[in-house]
Amino acid sequence: METNIFDSGVRDMAWCPGCGNFGIRNAIMKALTELGIEPRNLVMVSGIGQAAKMPHYLRCNTFNGLHGRALPPATGIKASNPGLTVIAESGDGDMYGEGGNHFMSTIRRNPDITNIVHDNMVYGLTKGQASPTSPRGFVTPVQVNGVILEPFNPLAVAVALDASFVARAFSGDMDKTVDILKKAITHKGYALVDILHPCVSFNKINTFAWFREHTYYLDDSHDFHDRNAAFTRATEKGRLPLGILYENPDKPTFEESLAVYQDSASPIIKRELNMEKLSELIDSKQ
């Protein structure tokens, strides 16, 4: 397989020079290539925002939906054809703000999808408003006196809801981000990867240097099957832990729980339409 098989060839990208999205794009392409996934078997689903433009710059199947609405169609796509690799990705504003309720509902359903969140702690597309993960005191053109709210903690929420895979990465570390993405994509069930990265235009606080100074990698002493330990790590202040915080491999997936797959594993999109049963269903609702 070619190393650039997911490269769409688009060079006129809307991201600013130096944006962390470039590193995330390279990491996604490298992870997918090393896993041997073919573009025809991959669906990238996104919402709205700079991060949500990622599927436009990759060679694969794409669904680009409404603001905050990436996770519901990603869940539906996987349920319709479980053989596909499905990745829902967008920024912290799209996933945790507009899509916050979908974020929690998807964790509870546990579809076998990967959820990549570009977390730069600011809204980039709309010129720098505070996002759900912006730190307290962060000054923006809208929050002129600084953010007054405690930042949303997606990892703590995910662990609290018993998400089956929870990890954090940093786009400045290519090899380690690729390794985390590969484990998330091959994990059976919902996998959250929150990727820290800088917005070079609208966030002058959380830079590459800031993330290097304020993060550290979990070592082998961390038991990522221990939910209490994972929650403790997720709520740490100061330096933020990177790596796999939590994994629960025993949860059934959303697709496995659906009645339509109890008697047959054949994807529903490949089954013959039964007009008689469909007519009976329609008639029963009239």
CSV table of C-alpha atoms in Angstrom, one decimal, residues 45-183:
chain,number,residue,atom,x,y,z
A,45,VAL,CA,-17.8,12.0,9.3
A,46,SER,CA,-17.6,15.6,10.5
A,47,GLY,CA,-19.6,18.7,11.5
A,48,ILE,CA,-18.7,22.3,11.0
A,49,GLY,CA,-15.4,24.1,11.7
A,50,GLN,CA,-11.8,24.2,10.7
A,51,ALA,CA,-11.2,20.8,12.0
A,52,ALA,CA,-14.3,19.5,10.3
A,53,LYS,CA,-12.8,20.3,6.9
A,54,MET,CA,-10.5,17.3,7.4
A,55,PRO,CA,-12.6,14.9,5.3
A,56,HIS,CA,-12.3,17.3,2.4
A,57,TYR,CA,-8.6,16.8,2.4
A,58,LEU,CA,-8.5,13.0,2.6
A,59,ARG,CA,-9.2,10.4,-0.1
A,60,CYS,CA,-12.1,8.4,1.4
A,61,ASN,CA,-15.9,8.3,1.7
A,62,THR,CA,-17.2,11.4,3.4
A,63,PHE,CA,-20.2,12.8,5.2
A,64,ASN,CA,-20.0,16.4,6.2
A,65,GLY,CA,-23.1,17.4,8.2
A,66,LEU,CA,-24.5,20.1,10.5
A,67,HIS,CA,-22.7,21.8,13.3
A,68,GLY,CA,-22.4,19.4,16.2
A,69,ARG,CA,-24.1,16.6,14.4
A,70,ALA,CA,-21.2,14.3,13.3
A,71,LEU,CA,-21.8,11.5,15.8
A,72,PRO,CA,-25.4,10.5,15.0
A,73,PRO,CA,-24.8,9.9,11.2
A,74,ALA,CA,-21.5,8.1,12.1
A,75,THR,CA,-23.5,5.8,14.4
A,76,GLY,CA,-26.1,5.2,11.7
A,77,ILE,CA,-23.5,4.5,9.0
A,78,LYS,CA,-21.8,1.9,11.2
A,79,ALA,CA,-25.1,0.3,12.1
A,80,SER,CA,-26.1,0.1,8.4
A,81,ASN,CA,-22.7,-1.5,7.4
A,82,PRO,CA,-20.7,-2.8,10.3
A,83,GLY,CA,-17.9,-3.8,8.0
A,84,LEU,CA,-16.8,-0.1,7.4
A,85,THR,CA,-14.2,1.8,9.4
A,86,VAL,CA,-16.1,4.9,10.6
A,87,ILE,CA,-14.3,7.9,12.1
A,88,ALA,CA,-16.2,11.0,13.4
A,89,GLU,CA,-14.0,14.0,13.8
A,90,SER,CA,-14.3,17.7,14.5
A,91,GLY,CA,-13.1,20.4,16.8
A,92,ASP,CA,-13.7,20.9,20.5
A,93,GLY,CA,-16.5,23.4,19.9
A,94,ASP,CA,-18.3,21.2,17.5
A,95,MET,CA,-18.1,18.0,19.5
A,96,TYR,CA,-18.3,19.3,23.0
A,97,GLY,CA,-20.4,22.5,22.5
A,98,GLU,CA,-23.0,22.2,19.8
A,99,GLY,CA,-22.7,18.4,19.8
A,100,GLY,CA,-22.4,17.9,23.6
A,101,ASN,CA,-25.6,15.9,24.0
A,102,HIS,CA,-24.7,13.7,21.1
A,103,PHE,CA,-21.3,13.2,22.6
A,104,MET,CA,-22.8,11.8,25.8
A,105,SER,CA,-25.5,9.8,24.0
A,106,THR,CA,-22.9,8.2,21.7
A,107,ILE,CA,-20.8,7.1,24.7
A,108,ARG,CA,-23.8,5.4,26.2
A,109,ARG,CA,-24.6,3.6,22.9
A,110,ASN,CA,-21.0,2.5,22.4
A,111,PRO,CA,-21.0,2.2,18.6
A,112,ASP,CA,-17.8,0.7,17.1
A,113,ILE,CA,-16.5,4.1,15.8
A,114,THR,CA,-13.5,6.3,16.5
A,115,ASN,CA,-14.2,9.9,17.7
A,116,ILE,CA,-11.2,12.2,17.0
A,117,VAL,CA,-11.5,15.7,18.5
A,118,HIS,CA,-9.1,18.5,17.6
A,119,ASP,CA,-8.9,20.3,20.9
A,120,ASN,CA,-7.3,23.8,20.5
A,121,MET,CA,-9.4,25.4,23.2
A,122,VAL,CA,-10.9,28.0,20.9
A,123,TYR,CA,-13.3,28.5,18.0
A,124,GLY,CA,-11.1,29.1,15.0
A,125,LEU,CA,-13.5,29.3,12.1
A,126,THR,CA,-15.6,32.0,13.7
A,127,LYS,CA,-12.5,34.1,14.7
A,128,GLY,CA,-11.6,33.2,18.2
A,129,GLN,CA,-14.5,32.9,20.7
A,130,ALA,CA,-14.1,30.8,23.8
A,131,SER,CA,-14.9,27.1,23.3
A,132,PRO,CA,-16.1,24.6,26.0
A,133,THR,CA,-12.4,23.7,26.8
A,134,SER,CA,-11.1,27.3,27.0
A,135,PRO,CA,-9.3,27.9,30.3
A,136,ARG,CA,-10.8,30.2,32.9
A,137,GLY,CA,-9.5,33.7,32.4
A,138,PHE,CA,-8.9,33.3,28.6
A,139,VAL,CA,-9.5,36.7,26.9
A,140,THR,CA,-11.2,36.7,23.5
A,141,PRO,CA,-12.9,39.4,21.4
A,142,VAL,CA,-16.2,38.1,22.9
A,143,GLN,CA,-15.1,37.2,26.4
A,144,VAL,CA,-13.3,40.6,26.8
A,145,ASN,CA,-13.0,40.2,30.6
A,146,GLY,CA,-11.9,36.6,30.3
A,147,VAL,CA,-13.7,33.3,30.5
A,148,ILE,CA,-15.6,32.9,33.8
A,149,LEU,CA,-16.6,29.2,33.5
A,150,GLU,CA,-14.7,26.1,34.5
A,151,PRO,CA,-13.6,24.4,31.2
A,152,PHE,CA,-15.5,21.3,30.1
A,153,ASN,CA,-13.5,18.1,30.9
A,154,PRO,CA,-14.3,15.6,28.1
A,155,LEU,CA,-12.1,12.9,29.4
A,156,ALA,CA,-13.6,13.0,32.9
A,157,VAL,CA,-17.1,12.9,31.4
A,158,ALA,CA,-16.2,10.0,29.1
A,159,VAL,CA,-14.7,7.9,31.9
A,160,ALA,CA,-17.7,8.8,34.2
A,161,LEU,CA,-20.0,7.4,31.5
A,162,ASP,CA,-17.9,4.3,31.1
A,163,ALA,CA,-16.8,5.0,27.5
A,164,SER,CA,-15.0,1.9,26.3
A,165,PHE,CA,-11.8,3.8,25.2
A,166,VAL,CA,-10.5,7.2,26.3
A,167,ALA,CA,-7.2,8.7,25.2
A,168,ARG,CA,-5.5,12.1,24.8
A,169,ALA,CA,-2.8,12.9,22.3
A,170,PHE,CA,-0.7,15.9,21.2
A,171,SER,CA,-0.3,16.8,17.6
A,172,GLY,CA,3.3,17.9,18.1
A,173,ASP,CA,4.3,14.2,18.8
A,174,MET,CA,3.7,12.4,15.5
A,175,ASP,CA,4.8,8.9,16.4
A,176,LYS,CA,2.9,8.7,19.7
A,177,THR,CA,-0.2,10.2,18.2
A,178,VAL,CA,-0.1,7.6,15.4
A,179,ASP,CA,0.2,4.8,17.9
A,180,ILE,CA,-2.7,6.1,20.0
A,181,LEU,CA,-4.9,6.5,16.8
A,182,LYS,CA,-4.1,2.9,15.7
A,183,LYS,CA,-5.2,1.6,19.1
